[in-house]
Amino acid sequence: MATEYTRIAVIDKNKCQPKACNYLCHRVCPPVKMGEDAIEVTNRENWTPPVINESLCTGCGICPHKCPFNAITIINTGIKFGDPIHQYGQNSFRVYSLPSAEKGFITGLIGINGSGKTTSINILSGNLVPNLGAYDEKEDIDKVIEYYRGKNIQKNFIEIKEKKLSFAYKIQKVEEIPKVFKKSIKELLENISKDKEYYEKIIKELEIEKLLLKTPTEVSGGELQRIAIAACLLKDAQIYFFDEYTTFLDIKQRFKIAKILREKINENNSIMLIEHDLAILDYISDFVQIMFGRKNAYGQSSNKKTTKKGINEFLEGFLKEENIRIRNYKIEFSSAKYATEKRIETTLAKYPSFKKTLGEFNLEVEEGEIKKGEIIGVLGQNAIGKTTFIKILAGEIKADDKDLDIKLKVSYKPQYIDLNEDITVQELFLKKEINQDIFNSEIRRQLDIDSIIDQEINQLSGGELQKVAIAYTLSRNADIYLIDEPSAFLDVEQRLIVSNVIKSVILKTEKSALVVDHDLLFVDYISDRVLLFQGEASVKGFANKIDKIEASFNKFLKEQNMTFRQDPDTKRPRANKPDSQKDKEQRKDNSYYYTI
Ligand code: SF4
Ligand code: SF4
């Protein structure tokens, strides 16, 4: 029976194991039992995945529920879609509409991971010719041009066909660069650049001078990110794509690069930016488009919206013009952080002021107290002594001038995750150090670990690995959890879920957590109090007394020479435009971070 709306059936071919289940989905499907080919087994001899016929499937939901490997997603969209713009294959991911870049402006793309943002960029940059849903036919750019007749985006495809459009693309996975580029950074960047003066400026502003003679294998993730950004900026192009440029960068670097991108834009070029750090996205974008849908099943783009409206609608979970609910809950920023304050009473550890010198680097720490059941957000640039501080609290290394006599048991998730083990996710969580009670009650379902439980750790995507690393850190018994950059590779919704999981584990165990992150909204959302590190990277660091969020943010933003106000609707912090009235007023009042 034909449906009024579009039904989407996706089978994850990497998870499907017909040999292990003997096509259980086929055996349990009610229409199949009635003689309808809603699920077909096309090649039993070779155990190829089954095929779900979307027009015959009634959307009963039995097969996704029964599949032992979580390989099936069935979505009753409730909307009648046309053909997809691009579909990767039968029962595969598809995109129904695309965002578009606009000359002279920066367009920010926001949305969940797996909703087609990267596919969209690949299409708009000519790397992928969309098949208009005809996934078994040969690609045909003329059909795409015809399809978009009368729409602005048609010009983009005509120019792609005529090879008149030039692109520069900062890839998401910068860690892939060392695999393909073996020469020096200098050669990499000089080969791209045609403007000596701009080259010098970018090298200086992105602090790449000292890295030039190294190869990509010899630099850190943050350095690799800056090199990839420089390579993109130095290319002479009409459209620049930046796919998650903030990963591994501290706040100072994030805003510095935001300013460089704003300087780059002119009437002859455009920038499209995929970003999950909402403070940055808000600061940098002229417009926002929201990619929504269902992770790894389908995605579509909203209309172009003003930045404020787009981010607010995304947080609300409802797109007004489109009249579409994209989430059944709101993301709110102010209520959660104060709810926890009442329960913080007892002390986990007190430490005196102390000093530590490591080679050329000097760390100075003001006295402080960590309370049980609290989450301390840690703010500060990279290489400023945060890890040294925690190692001293853990008793792993000694302070220079005092014996702290504190030996906190620390469970640590590093910034660069090193879980490169040849085991499955299930095997990791069966290790004896895992507190099964906490893992099963507070973490497993919340972080959707079951959906990847049979996968090998070293086959996980960046976001999946991040969730596994956070789950693993929180599932071990410890006095204090140090979680370094948990937001990396996670979308906004996943960041919220991770925040809530960390909060619930800390609440239940009455332990404490130090959460280092560079996403200001995330730190604001998760923290009870904030520990601010100041100083000069790799030279000297100063750990302030742990203080209230507002006081620490105020000090931090003053140092960054920025002001933040609060959005009245969503309560989210928003960066003020430099020299705007609000910016001037707040500076005058010495209120760099809004007060409530
Ligand atoms: Fe078995 Fe699931 Fe694959 Fe169906 S989709 S054959 S139930 S593993
Ligand atoms: Fe069959 Fe569709 Fe129900 Fe799956 S969801 S069992 S394919 S009718």
Coordinates of C-alpha atoms and ligand atoms in Angstrom, one line a residue, residues 25 28-31 38-39 52 57-64 74, ligand 2:
C25 CA 14.6 -9.7 10.0
V28 CA 10.0 -11.9 11.6
C29 CA 8.6 -9.4 9.1
P30 CA 4.8 -9.5 9.1
P31 CA 4.3 -8.5 5.4
A38 CA 8.9 -6.1 2.3
I39 CA 12.3 -7.7 3.0
I52 CA 14.1 -3.7 2.5
C57 CA 7.4 -2.0 4.5
T58 CA 4.6 -1.0 6.8
G59 CA 7.0 0.6 9.3
C60 CA 5.9 -1.8 12.1
G61 CA 9.3 -1.5 13.8
I62 CA 9.7 -5.2 14.4
C63 CA 12.9 -5.9 12.5
P64 CA 15.0 -3.0 14.0
I74 CA 13.2 2.3 10.0
Ligands
SF4_2 FE1 9.0 -5.7 7.8 FE2 9.1 -3.0 7.7 FE3 8.2 -4.2 9.9 FE4 10.8 -4.4 9.3 S1 9.6 -2.5 9.8 S2 9.5 -6.0 10.0 S3 10.7 -4.4 7.0 S4 7.3 -4.2 7.9

